[in-house]
PDB file of C-alpha atoms in Angstrom:
ATOM      1  CA  MET J   1      -6.717  15.718 -20.893  1.00 87.00           C
ATOM      2  CA  ILE J   2      -6.534  11.945 -21.007  1.00 90.00           C
ATOM      3  CA  ASP J   3      -9.748  10.039 -20.338  1.00 89.00           C
ATOM      4  CA  ILE J   4      -9.156   7.657 -17.450  1.00 87.00           C
ATOM      5  CA  LYS J   5     -10.926   4.976 -19.511  1.00 88.00           C
ATOM      6  CA  THR J   6      -7.965   5.106 -21.914  1.00 90.00           C
ATOM      7  CA  ILE J   7      -5.610   4.113 -19.102  1.00 89.00           C
ATOM      8  CA  LYS J   8      -8.083   1.497 -17.896  1.00 87.00           C
ATOM      9  CA  ASP J   9      -8.236  -0.029 -21.392  1.00 88.00           C
ATOM     10  CA  GLN J  10      -4.426  -0.143 -21.619  1.00 89.00           C
ATOM     11  CA  ILE J  11      -4.288  -1.996 -18.306  1.00 89.00           C
ATOM     12  CA  GLU J  12      -6.994  -4.468 -19.311  1.00 86.00           C
ATOM     13  CA  GLU J  13      -5.278  -5.106 -22.661  1.00 90.00           C
ATOM     14  CA  ARG J  14      -1.876  -5.238 -20.912  1.00 89.00           C
ATOM     15  CA  GLU J  15      -0.467  -2.798 -23.455  1.00 88.00           C
ATOM     16  CA  ILE J  16       0.934   0.180 -21.569  1.00 88.00           C
ATOM     17  CA  THR J  17       1.903   3.065 -23.837  1.00 87.00           C
ATOM     18  CA  ALA J  18       1.761   5.872 -21.276  1.00 83.00           C
ATOM     19  CA  SER J  19       5.212   6.767 -19.966  1.00 88.00           C
ATOM     20  CA  PHE J  20       4.504  10.078 -18.227  1.00 92.00           C
ATOM     21  CA  LEU J  21       1.198  10.825 -16.518  1.00 94.00           C
ATOM     22  CA  ILE J  22      -0.172  13.282 -13.995  1.00 95.00           C
ATOM     23  CA  PHE J  23      -3.084  11.923 -11.976  1.00 95.00           C
ATOM     24  CA  SER J  24      -5.241  14.769 -10.687  1.00 95.00           C
ATOM     25  CA  CYS J  25      -7.130  13.428  -7.660  1.00 92.00           C
ATOM     26  CA  SER J  26      -9.687  15.874  -6.297  1.00 82.00           C
ATOM     27  CA  ASP J  27     -11.374  13.195  -4.151  1.00 80.00           C
ATOM     28  CA  ASN J  28      -8.599  10.812  -3.012  1.00 80.00           C
ATOM     29  CA  ARG J  29      -5.563   9.070  -4.457  1.00 86.00           C
ATOM     30  CA  TYR J  30      -6.746   5.477  -4.185  1.00 86.00           C
ATOM     31  CA  ILE J  31      -7.656   4.923  -7.856  1.00 87.00           C
ATOM     32  CA  ALA J  32      -4.405   6.520  -9.045  1.00 90.00           C
ATOM     33  CA  TYR J  33      -2.305   4.240  -6.862  1.00 89.00           C
ATOM     34  CA  GLN J  34      -4.324   1.210  -7.973  1.00 87.00           C
ATOM     35  CA  TYR J  35      -3.657   2.049 -11.634  1.00 90.00           C
ATOM     36  CA  ILE J  36       0.044   2.586 -10.967  1.00 92.00           C
ATOM     37  CA  ASN J  37       0.273  -0.732  -9.110  1.00 88.00           C
ATOM     38  CA  ALA J  38      -1.427  -2.457 -12.053  1.00 89.00           C
ATOM     39  CA  ILE J  39       1.000  -0.860 -14.528  1.00 92.00           C
ATOM     40  CA  SER J  40       3.903  -1.923 -12.315  1.00 91.00           C
ATOM     41  CA  SER J  41       2.627  -5.496 -12.323  1.00 89.00           C
ATOM     42  CA  ILE J  42       2.141  -5.593 -16.090  1.00 91.00           C
ATOM     43  CA  LEU J  43       5.596  -4.155 -16.818  1.00 90.00           C
ATOM     44  CA  ASN J  44       7.139  -6.278 -14.055  1.00 91.00           C
ATOM     45  CA  LEU J  45       8.891  -3.226 -12.624  1.00 90.00           C
ATOM     46  CA  LYS J  46       9.287  -2.092  -9.032  1.00 89.00           C
ATOM     47  CA  ILE J  47       7.873   1.209  -7.818  1.00 89.00           C
ATOM     48  CA  GLU J  48      10.256   3.873  -6.547  1.00 89.00           C
ATOM     49  CA  TYR J  49       8.666   6.658  -4.523  1.00 87.00           C
ATOM     50  CA  LEU J  50      10.373  10.011  -5.060  1.00 88.00           C
ATOM     51  CA  GLU J  51      10.688  12.782  -2.490  1.00 84.00           C
ATOM     52  CA  ASP J  52      11.291  15.390  -5.195  1.00 86.00           C
ATOM     53  CA  LEU J  53      10.666  15.759  -8.891  1.00 87.00           C
ATOM     54  CA  PRO J  54      13.559  14.570 -11.101  1.00 82.00           C
ATOM     55  CA  ALA J  55      16.255  17.132 -11.881  1.00 70.00           C
ATOM     56  CA  LYS J  56      16.381  18.495 -15.402  1.00 60.00           C
ATOM     57  CA  ASN J  57      19.607  16.692 -16.215  1.00 47.00           C
ATOM     58  CA  SER J  58      18.095  13.316 -15.303  1.00 49.00           C
ATOM     59  CA  VAL J  59      16.496  13.056 -18.724  1.00 43.00           C
ATOM     60  CA  SER J  60      17.983  11.381 -21.807  1.00 43.00           C
ATOM     61  CA  VAL J  61      21.380  10.508 -20.398  1.00 43.00           C
ATOM     62  CA  PHE J  62      23.728   9.041 -23.038  1.00 43.00           C
ATOM     63  CA  ASP J  63      26.988   7.222 -22.510  1.00 44.00           C
ATOM     64  CA  ILE J  64      30.226   7.861 -24.423  1.00 41.00           C
ATOM     65  CA  PHE J  65      29.045   5.563 -27.221  1.00 42.00           C
ATOM     66  CA  GLY J  66      25.870   7.587 -27.759  1.00 47.00           C
ATOM     67  CA  THR J  67      23.533   4.917 -26.432  1.00 47.00           C
ATOM     68  CA  ASN J  68      20.842   5.748 -23.938  1.00 47.00           C
ATOM     69  CA  ASP J  69      21.504   4.992 -20.278  1.00 46.00           C
ATOM     70  CA  SER J  70      18.503   2.846 -19.339  1.00 46.00           C
ATOM     71  CA  SER J  71      19.258   2.645 -15.613  1.00 45.00           C
ATOM     72  CA  GLN J  72      16.316   4.931 -14.889  1.00 49.00           C
ATOM     73  CA  ASP J  73      14.046   2.395 -16.624  1.00 55.00           C
ATOM     74  CA  ASP J  74      14.615  -0.147 -13.864  1.00 74.00           C
ATOM     75  CA  ASN J  75      11.775   1.277 -11.780  1.00 87.00           C
ATOM     76  CA  ILE J  76       8.486   3.057 -12.164  1.00 91.00           C
ATOM     77  CA  ARG J  77       8.905   6.366 -10.399  1.00 92.00           C
ATOM     78  CA  VAL J  78       6.060   7.952  -8.442  1.00 92.00           C
ATOM     79  CA  TYR J  79       5.993  11.462  -7.044  1.00 92.00           C
ATOM     80  CA  SER J  80       3.059  12.461  -4.819  1.00 91.00           C
ATOM     81  CA  CYS J  81       2.116  15.993  -3.776  1.00 91.00           C
ATOM     82  CA  GLU J  82      -0.789  18.102  -2.654  1.00 90.00           C
ATOM     83  CA  LEU J  83      -0.275  20.730  -5.367  1.00 93.00           C
ATOM     84  CA  PHE J  84       1.522  20.148  -8.657  1.00 94.00           C
ATOM     85  CA  ASP J  85       2.616  23.482 -10.086  1.00 92.00           C
ATOM     86  CA  SER J  86       5.674  22.761 -12.226  1.00 91.00           C
ATOM     87  CA  ILE J  87       5.972  23.947 -15.831  1.00 90.00           C
ATOM     88  CA  SER J  88       9.358  22.342 -16.533  1.00 90.00           C
ATOM     89  CA  ASP J  89       9.697  21.251 -20.170  1.00 87.00           C
ATOM     90  CA  SER J  90      11.882  18.304 -19.201  1.00 88.00           C
ATOM     91  CA  LEU J  91       9.157  16.485 -17.266  1.00 89.00           C
ATOM     92  CA  SER J  92       7.184  15.399 -20.326  1.00 84.00           C
ATOM     93  CA  THR J  93      10.288  13.604 -21.654  1.00 87.00           C
ATOM     94  CA  GLU J  94      10.758  11.597 -18.464  1.00 88.00           C
ATOM     95  CA  ASN J  95      10.371   7.843 -18.747  1.00 88.00           C
ATOM     96  CA  LYS J  96       7.966   5.902 -16.514  1.00 91.00           C
ATOM     97  CA  LEU J  97       7.289   8.849 -14.237  1.00 93.00           C
ATOM     98  CA  PHE J  98       3.844   9.134 -12.670  1.00 95.00           C
ATOM     99  CA  ILE J  99       2.768  12.130 -10.613  1.00 94.00           C
ATOM    100  CA  VAL J 100      -0.135  11.882  -8.170  1.00 94.00           C
ATOM    101  CA  ALA J 101      -1.502  15.244  -7.055  1.00 93.00           C
ATOM    102  CA  ASP J 102      -4.523  16.415  -5.096  1.00 91.00           C
ATOM    103  CA  LYS J 103      -4.615  19.542  -7.241  1.00 93.00           C
ATOM    104  CA  VAL J 104      -2.932  20.794 -10.417  1.00 94.00           C
ATOM    105  CA  SER J 105      -2.286  24.493 -10.857  1.00 94.00           C
ATOM    106  CA  LYS J 106      -3.785  26.388 -13.790  1.00 93.00           C
ATOM    107  CA  GLU J 107      -0.353  26.923 -15.350  1.00 94.00           C
ATOM    108  CA  SER J 108       0.515  23.229 -15.060  1.00 94.00           C
ATOM    109  CA  LYS J 109      -2.815  22.229 -16.578  1.00 93.00           C
ATOM    110  CA  GLU J 110      -2.122  24.399 -19.597  1.00 93.00           C
ATOM    111  CA  LYS J 111       1.447  23.120 -19.906  1.00 93.00           C
ATOM    112  CA  PHE J 112       0.746  19.394 -19.461  1.00 94.00           C
ATOM    113  CA  SER J 113      -2.861  19.079 -20.638  1.00 93.00           C
ATOM    114  CA  ASP J 114      -1.941  16.111 -22.867  1.00 92.00           C
ATOM    115  CA  TYR J 115      -0.609  14.138 -19.877  1.00 94.00           C
ATOM    116  CA  ILE J 116      -3.207  14.857 -17.180  1.00 95.00           C
ATOM    117  CA  VAL J 117      -5.664  12.165 -16.090  1.00 94.00           C
ATOM    118  CA  GLU J 118      -8.638  13.484 -14.159  1.00 93.00           C
ATOM    119  CA  VAL J 119      -9.425  10.837 -11.535  1.00 91.00           C
ATOM    120  CA  PRO J 120     -13.184  10.750 -10.864  1.00 88.00           C
ATOM    121  CA  LYS J 121     -14.747  10.844  -7.430  1.00 87.00           C
ATOM    122  CA  ILE J 122     -15.337   7.359  -6.046  1.00 86.00           C
ATOM    123  CA  GLU J 123     -19.062   6.583  -5.947  1.00 87.00           C
ATOM    124  CA  LEU J 124     -20.754   3.860  -3.912  1.00 90.00           C
ATOM    125  CA  TRP J 125     -21.313   1.716  -6.993  1.00 88.00           C
ATOM    126  CA  HIS J 126     -17.565   1.831  -7.705  1.00 85.00           C
ATOM    127  CA  ILE J 127     -16.874   0.520  -4.208  1.00 90.00           C
ATOM    128  CA  LYS J 128     -19.478  -2.231  -4.457  1.00 91.00           C
ATOM    129  CA  ASP J 129     -18.213  -3.320  -7.866  1.00 87.00           C
ATOM    130  CA  PHE J 130     -14.659  -3.554  -6.487  1.00 87.00           C
ATOM    131  CA  VAL J 131     -15.652  -5.498  -3.354  1.00 92.00           C
ATOM    132  CA  TYR J 132     -18.038  -7.870  -5.156  1.00 91.00           C
ATOM    133  CA  SER J 133     -15.411  -8.772  -7.784  1.00 86.00           C
ATOM    134  CA  ALA J 134     -12.632  -9.210  -5.191  1.00 87.00           C
ATOM    135  CA  LEU J 135     -14.648 -11.415  -2.799  1.00 92.00           C
ATOM    136  CA  GLU J 136     -16.890 -13.494  -5.027  1.00 90.00           C
ATOM    137  CA  GLY J 137     -17.132 -16.207  -2.372  1.00 91.00           C
ATOM    138  CA  VAL J 138     -18.812 -13.932   0.206  1.00 92.00           C
ATOM    139  CA  PRO J 139     -22.571 -13.201  -0.044  1.00 92.00           C
ATOM    140  CA  ARG J 140     -23.244  -9.655  -1.207  1.00 92.00           C
ATOM    141  CA  ASP J 141     -25.430  -8.765   1.757  1.00 92.00           C
ATOM    142  CA  LYS J 142     -22.443  -9.440   4.029  1.00 91.00           C
ATOM    143  CA  LEU J 143     -20.187  -7.365   1.803  1.00 93.00           C
ATOM    144  CA  ASP J 144     -22.731  -4.515   1.911  1.00 92.00           C
ATOM    145  CA  TRP J 145     -22.524  -4.730   5.704  1.00 88.00           C
ATOM    146  CA  LEU J 146     -18.704  -4.496   5.549  1.00 88.00           C
ATOM    147  CA  ILE J 147     -18.886  -1.447   3.285  1.00 89.00           C
ATOM    148  CA  LYS J 148     -21.361   0.208   5.652  1.00 85.00           C
ATOM    149  CA  ILE J 149     -19.325  -0.291   8.851  1.00 79.00           C
ATOM    150  CA  CYS J 150     -16.277   1.045   6.984  1.00 79.00           C
ATOM    151  CA  ASN J 151     -18.289   4.226   6.295  1.00 78.00           C
ATOM    152  CA  ASN J 152     -17.628   3.772   2.547  1.00 83.00           C
ATOM    153  CA  ASP J 153     -13.948   4.544   3.177  1.00 82.00           C
ATOM    154  CA  ILE J 154     -12.190   2.902   0.229  1.00 84.00           C
ATOM    155  CA  TYR J 155      -8.835   2.666   2.041  1.00 78.00           C
ATOM    156  CA  ARG J 156     -10.300   0.806   5.011  1.00 77.00           C
ATOM    157  CA  ILE J 157     -12.451  -1.345   2.747  1.00 85.00           C
ATOM    158  CA  SER J 158      -9.454  -2.281   0.588  1.00 83.00           C
ATOM    159  CA  ASN J 159      -7.422  -3.202   3.668  1.00 76.00           C
ATOM    160  CA  GLU J 160     -10.189  -5.481   4.953  1.00 81.00           C
ATOM    161  CA  VAL J 161     -10.732  -7.037   1.521  1.00 86.00           C
ATOM    162  CA  ASP J 162      -7.017  -7.859   1.316  1.00 81.00           C
ATOM    163  CA  LYS J 163      -7.308  -9.970   4.475  1.00 76.00           C
ATOM    164  CA  VAL J 164      -9.920 -12.239   2.882  1.00 85.00           C
ATOM    165  CA  LYS J 165      -9.140 -12.289  -0.850  1.00 83.00           C
ATOM    166  CA  MET J 166      -5.937 -14.326  -0.396  1.00 78.00           C
ATOM    167  CA  PHE J 167      -8.201 -17.329   0.182  1.00 82.00           C
ATOM    168  CA  SER J 168     -10.004 -19.245  -2.569  1.00 83.00           C
ATOM    169  CA  GLY J 169     -13.635 -18.431  -3.359  1.00 83.00           C
ATOM    170  CA  ASN J 170     -14.829 -21.522  -1.484  1.00 84.00           C
ATOM    171  CA  GLU J 171     -12.833 -20.534   1.607  1.00 85.00           C
ATOM    172  CA  GLN J 172     -13.701 -16.835   1.598  1.00 88.00           C
ATOM    173  CA  LYS J 173     -17.180 -17.185   3.078  1.00 85.00           C
ATOM    174  CA  TYR J 174     -15.961 -19.242   6.022  1.00 83.00           C
ATOM    175  CA  MET J 175     -12.940 -16.993   6.638  1.00 81.00           C
ATOM    176  CA  PHE J 176     -15.173 -13.912   6.519  1.00 85.00           C
ATOM    177  CA  ASP J 177     -17.605 -15.462   9.003  1.00 83.00           C
ATOM    178  CA  ASP J 178     -14.703 -16.438  11.293  1.00 77.00           C
ATOM    179  CA  MET J 179     -13.365 -12.876  11.237  1.00 74.00           C
ATOM    180  CA  VAL J 180     -16.818 -11.494  12.055  1.00 74.00           C
ATOM    181  CA  ASN J 181     -17.248 -13.949  14.942  1.00 69.00           C
ATOM    182  CA  GLU J 182     -13.803 -13.044  16.298  1.00 63.00           C
ATOM    183  CA  GLY J 183     -14.708  -9.347  16.237  1.00 60.00           C
ATOM    184  CA  CYS J 184     -12.168  -8.401  13.579  1.00 60.00           C
ATOM    185  CA  PHE J 185     -14.596  -5.873  12.062  1.00 61.00           C
ATOM    186  CA  SER J 186     -16.113  -4.589  15.314  1.00 51.00           C
ATOM    187  CA  ASP J 187     -14.129  -1.335  15.423  1.00 47.00           C
ATOM    188  CA  LEU J 188     -12.295  -0.656  12.210  1.00 44.00           C
ATOM    189  CA  SER J 189     -11.007   2.720  13.388  1.00 43.00           C
ATOM    190  CA  THR J 190      -8.608   0.900  15.684  1.00 45.00           C
ATOM    191  CA  TYR J 191      -7.583  -1.441  12.908  1.00 47.00           C
ATOM    192  CA  ASN J 192      -5.370   1.270  11.432  1.00 53.00           C
ATOM    193  CA  VAL J 193      -2.916   0.124  14.115  1.00 55.00           C
ATOM    194  CA  PHE J 194      -3.057  -3.384  12.644  1.00 57.00           C
ATOM    195  CA  ASN J 195      -2.695  -1.902   9.164  1.00 64.00           C
ATOM    196  CA  ILE J 196       0.584  -0.282  10.214  1.00 69.00           C
ATOM    197  CA  THR J 197       1.930  -3.614  11.409  1.00 67.00           C
ATOM    198  CA  ASN J 198       0.718  -5.357   8.240  1.00 70.00           C
ATOM    199  CA  ALA J 199       2.346  -2.658   6.109  1.00 74.00           C
ATOM    200  CA  VAL J 200       5.687  -2.895   7.901  1.00 78.00           C
ATOM    201  CA  THR J 201       5.844  -6.685   7.971  1.00 76.00           C
ATOM    202  CA  GLY J 202       4.788  -6.741   4.296  1.00 78.00           C
ATOM    203  CA  LYS J 203       6.827  -3.709   3.172  1.00 78.00           C
ATOM    204  CA  ASP J 204       3.642  -2.243   1.677  1.00 77.00           C
ATOM    205  CA  ILE J 205       4.456   1.455   1.292  1.00 75.00           C
ATOM    206  CA  ASN J 206       1.000   2.464   0.026  1.00 73.00           C
ATOM    207  CA  LEU J 207      -0.750   0.810   2.964  1.00 70.00           C
ATOM    208  CA  LEU J 208       1.776   2.280   5.393  1.00 73.00           C
ATOM    209  CA  HIS J 209       1.279   5.785   3.985  1.00 71.00           C
ATOM    210  CA  ASN J 210      -2.506   5.539   4.315  1.00 68.00           C
ATOM    211  CA  ALA J 211      -2.411   3.926   7.773  1.00 67.00           C
ATOM    212  CA  LEU J 212      -0.028   6.555   9.175  1.00 69.00           C
ATOM    213  CA  ARG J 213      -2.238   9.282   7.745  1.00 64.00           C
ATOM    214  CA  GLU J 214      -5.393   7.742   9.233  1.00 60.00           C
ATOM    215  CA  ILE J 215      -3.834   7.059  12.626  1.00 59.00           C
ATOM    216  CA  LYS J 216      -3.512  10.808  13.217  1.00 52.00           C
ATOM    217  CA  ASN J 217      -7.296  10.944  13.469  1.00 49.00           C
ATOM    218  CA  PHE J 218      -7.391   9.021  16.732  1.00 47.00           C
ATOM    219  CA  ASP J 219      -5.220   8.639  19.806  1.00 49.00           C
ATOM    220  CA  ALA J 220      -3.201   5.504  19.097  1.00 54.00           C
ATOM    221  CA  GLU J 221      -1.075   4.091  21.897  1.00 61.00           C
ATOM    222  CA  PRO J 222       2.549   3.897  20.615  1.00 67.00           C
ATOM    223  CA  LEU J 223       3.344   1.027  22.982  1.00 68.00           C
ATOM    224  CA  GLY J 224       0.486  -0.928  21.438  1.00 67.00           C
ATOM    225  CA  VAL J 225       1.954  -0.482  17.951  1.00 71.00           C
ATOM    226  CA  VAL J 226       5.367  -1.652  19.152  1.00 75.00           C
ATOM    227  CA  THR J 227       3.814  -4.694  20.820  1.00 74.00           C
ATOM    228  CA  LEU J 228       1.902  -5.642  17.657  1.00 74.00           C
ATOM    229  CA  LEU J 229       5.015  -5.244  15.498  1.00 78.00           C
ATOM    230  CA  TYR J 230       6.960  -7.427  17.921  1.00 80.00           C
ATOM    231  CA  GLN J 231       4.242 -10.066  17.754  1.00 81.00           C
ATOM    232  CA  GLY J 232       3.992  -9.726  13.971  1.00 81.00           C
ATOM    233  CA  PHE J 233       7.665 -10.437  13.344  1.00 83.00           C
ATOM    234  CA  LYS J 234       7.574 -13.263  15.872  1.00 85.00           C
ATOM    235  CA  LYS J 235       4.748 -14.913  13.914  1.00 86.00           C
ATOM    236  CA  LEU J 236       6.647 -14.486  10.637  1.00 86.00           C
ATOM    237  CA  MET J 237       9.674 -16.183  12.164  1.00 88.00           C
ATOM    238  CA  GLN J 238       7.595 -19.034  13.581  1.00 88.00           C
ATOM    239  CA  VAL J 239       6.134 -19.786  10.147  1.00 89.00           C
ATOM    240  CA  TRP J 240       8.809 -18.803   7.618  1.00 88.00           C
ATOM    241  CA  LEU J 241      11.749 -20.292   9.523  1.00 89.00           C
ATOM    242  CA  SER J 242      10.017 -23.585  10.267  1.00 88.00           C
ATOM    243  CA  ASN J 243      10.181 -26.586   7.956  1.00 87.00           C
ATOM    244  CA  ASN J 244       6.645 -27.626   8.832  1.00 89.00           C
ATOM    245  CA  PRO J 245       4.736 -25.004  10.850  1.00 89.00           C
ATOM    246  CA  THR J 246       1.639 -26.386  12.572  1.00 89.00           C
ATOM    247  CA  PRO J 247      -0.763 -25.066  15.248  1.00 86.00           C
ATOM    248  CA  GLU J 248       0.865 -27.507  17.665  1.00 87.00           C
ATOM    249  CA  ASN J 249       4.494 -26.365  17.250  1.00 87.00           C
ATOM    250  CA  THR J 250       3.789 -22.649  16.715  1.00 86.00           C
ATOM    251  CA  GLY J 251       0.770 -21.960  18.913  1.00 84.00           C
ATOM    252  CA  LEU J 252      -0.851 -20.168  15.950  1.00 82.00           C
ATOM    253  CA  LYS J 253      -4.239 -20.891  14.397  1.00 80.00           C
ATOM    254  CA  SER J 254      -4.197 -22.814  11.119  1.00 81.00           C
ATOM    255  CA  ASN J 255      -5.735 -19.916   9.182  1.00 77.00           C
ATOM    256  CA  VAL J 256      -3.000 -17.576  10.489  1.00 79.00           C
ATOM    257  CA  ILE J 257      -0.298 -20.008   9.352  1.00 85.00           C
ATOM    258  CA  TYR J 258      -1.994 -20.331   5.971  1.00 83.00           C
ATOM    259  CA  ALA J 259      -2.235 -16.542   5.537  1.00 78.00           C
ATOM    260  CA  ILE J 260       1.433 -15.992   6.459  1.00 81.00           C
ATOM    261  CA  ASN J 261       2.559 -18.732   4.077  1.00 82.00           C
ATOM    262  CA  LYS J 262       0.514 -17.142   1.279  1.00 79.00           C
ATOM    263  CA  SER J 263       1.973 -13.670   1.860  1.00 77.00           C
ATOM    264  CA  PRO J 264       5.045 -12.515  -0.125  1.00 77.00           C
ATOM    265  CA  ARG J 265       8.372 -13.190   1.617  1.00 81.00           C
ATOM    266  CA  VAL J 266       9.730  -9.661   1.449  1.00 81.00           C
ATOM    267  CA  TYR J 267      12.371 -10.215   4.157  1.00 82.00           C
ATOM    268  CA  SER J 268      15.375 -12.521   3.910  1.00 85.00           C
ATOM    269  CA  LYS J 269      16.118 -14.818   6.839  1.00 86.00           C
ATOM    270  CA  GLN J 270      18.834 -12.459   8.102  1.00 88.00           C
ATOM    271  CA  GLN J 271      16.620  -9.372   7.707  1.00 86.00           C
ATOM    272  CA  LEU J 272      13.822 -11.111   9.578  1.00 85.00           C
ATOM    273  CA  LEU J 273      16.136 -12.012  12.449  1.00 88.00           C
ATOM    274  CA  SER J 274      17.521  -8.454  12.524  1.00 88.00           C
ATOM    275  CA  CYS J 275      14.007  -6.960  12.606  1.00 85.00           C
ATOM    276  CA  PHE J 276      12.987  -9.237  15.465  1.00 85.00           C
ATOM    277  CA  GLU J 277      16.183  -8.402  17.386  1.00 87.00           C
ATOM    278  CA  THR J 278      15.483  -4.700  16.854  1.00 86.00           C
ATOM    279  CA  MET J 279      11.903  -5.013  18.092  1.00 84.00           C
ATOM    280  CA  THR J 280      13.089  -7.051  21.096  1.00 84.00           C
ATOM    281  CA  ASP J 281      15.694  -4.402  21.907  1.00 85.00           C
ATOM    282  CA  ILE J 282      13.161  -1.548  21.617  1.00 82.00           C
ATOM    283  CA  ASP J 283      10.707  -3.487  23.795  1.00 77.00           C
ATOM    284  CA  ARG J 284      13.431  -3.959  26.431  1.00 79.00           C
ATOM    285  CA  MET J 285      14.393  -0.263  26.388  1.00 80.00           C
ATOM    286  CA  LEU J 286      10.766   0.758  26.827  1.00 74.00           C
ATOM    287  CA  LYS J 287      10.292  -1.577  29.788  1.00 69.00           C
ATOM    288  CA  THR J 288      13.529  -0.447  31.481  1.00 72.00           C
ATOM    289  CA  GLY J 289      12.893   3.260  30.864  1.00 73.00           C
ATOM    290  CA  GLU J 290      15.883   3.719  28.543  1.00 75.00           C
ATOM    291  CA  LEU J 291      13.512   4.878  25.813  1.00 71.00           C
ATOM    292  CA  CYS J 292      10.986   7.353  27.178  1.00 64.00           C
ATOM    293  CA  GLU J 293      10.104   9.644  24.258  1.00 67.00           C
ATOM    294  CA  MET J 294       6.683   8.548  22.991  1.00 67.00           C
ATOM    295  CA  LYS J 295       5.880  11.359  20.545  1.00 69.00           C
ATOM    296  CA  TYR J 296       7.909   9.977  17.654  1.00 73.00           C
ATOM    297  CA  LEU J 297       8.094   6.354  18.764  1.00 78.00           C
ATOM    298  CA  ILE J 298       5.966   4.967  15.906  1.00 77.00           C
ATOM    299  CA  ASP J 299       7.949   6.905  13.273  1.00 78.00           C
ATOM    300  CA  TYR J 300      11.237   5.779  14.842  1.00 79.00           C
ATOM    301  CA  VAL J 301      10.263   2.105  14.947  1.00 81.00           C
ATOM    302  CA  VAL J 302       8.891   2.079  11.383  1.00 80.00           C
ATOM    303  CA  CYS J 303      11.991   3.769   9.955  1.00 82.00           C
ATOM    304  CA  LYS J 304      14.309   1.514  11.960  1.00 80.00           C
ATOM    305  CA  VAL J 305      12.699  -1.667  10.655  1.00 80.00           C
ATOM    306  CA  LEU J 306      12.261  -0.574   7.015  1.00 79.00           C
ATOM    307  CA  CYS J 307      15.961   0.385   6.855  1.00 79.00           C
ATOM    308  CA  MET J 308      17.010  -3.202   7.543  1.00 72.00           C
TER     309      MET J 308
END
């Protein structure tokens, strides 16, 4: 087994030597994904999420000159599963492949013991340490309150932290207070709907995966999700396609404009226009009764937009 501190030290020293790892997550997958995101950032490589484990012949491909085909090195590959039970010899020779599993079978543990990282259960002090370091500008008693109303759920806490940490330390306290006064933290269970819209407009696959999983725990109104996505893309267009967006010419609050400008521009101008046209078309079909099936509406809309 690999001590998770070893991986943590590699990340802190920005010297990544691990090329194949299996994260065994008995509690939840949050820490594993955070480590993988950090490795991706250090190596300056994109993350590719796999639906299946790589085929045996995907390893060590050589061209006619005998040199290694490095095309598979272009991305970090991540495969997630509930149970990892493979004993394929070829996996340990894969390059930049990370497996995230809720459980690892006994046979797999014996086969890949040198590559398995046991991810510890997240304790309250872990959560507090993460929140305190991320939001140094917010008083700790207020952060303790945020952790409490999130029921110590690290996914929800991380999502809320992300909304504030984009601001400087001096601005964080005031932004946090504004969000509290506007009721942004009053019912975080419903904010999974907002997390879906944030994930789609930001192409954040990890957030989208977690939000879709959480949304199954309560009765979300599909029409509400569509409306928020429509509004989300409209706001992006108002800010990103304007030479000088202001509250006066956009109708948006200054902090909203600031947050959108600070967010990564993951859509090109044409993609943004196409997404907005798609959302407008779906909104029209819903209002005219052309689109009546609600059961898979959220899945349909998310897939439609992300395929742009």
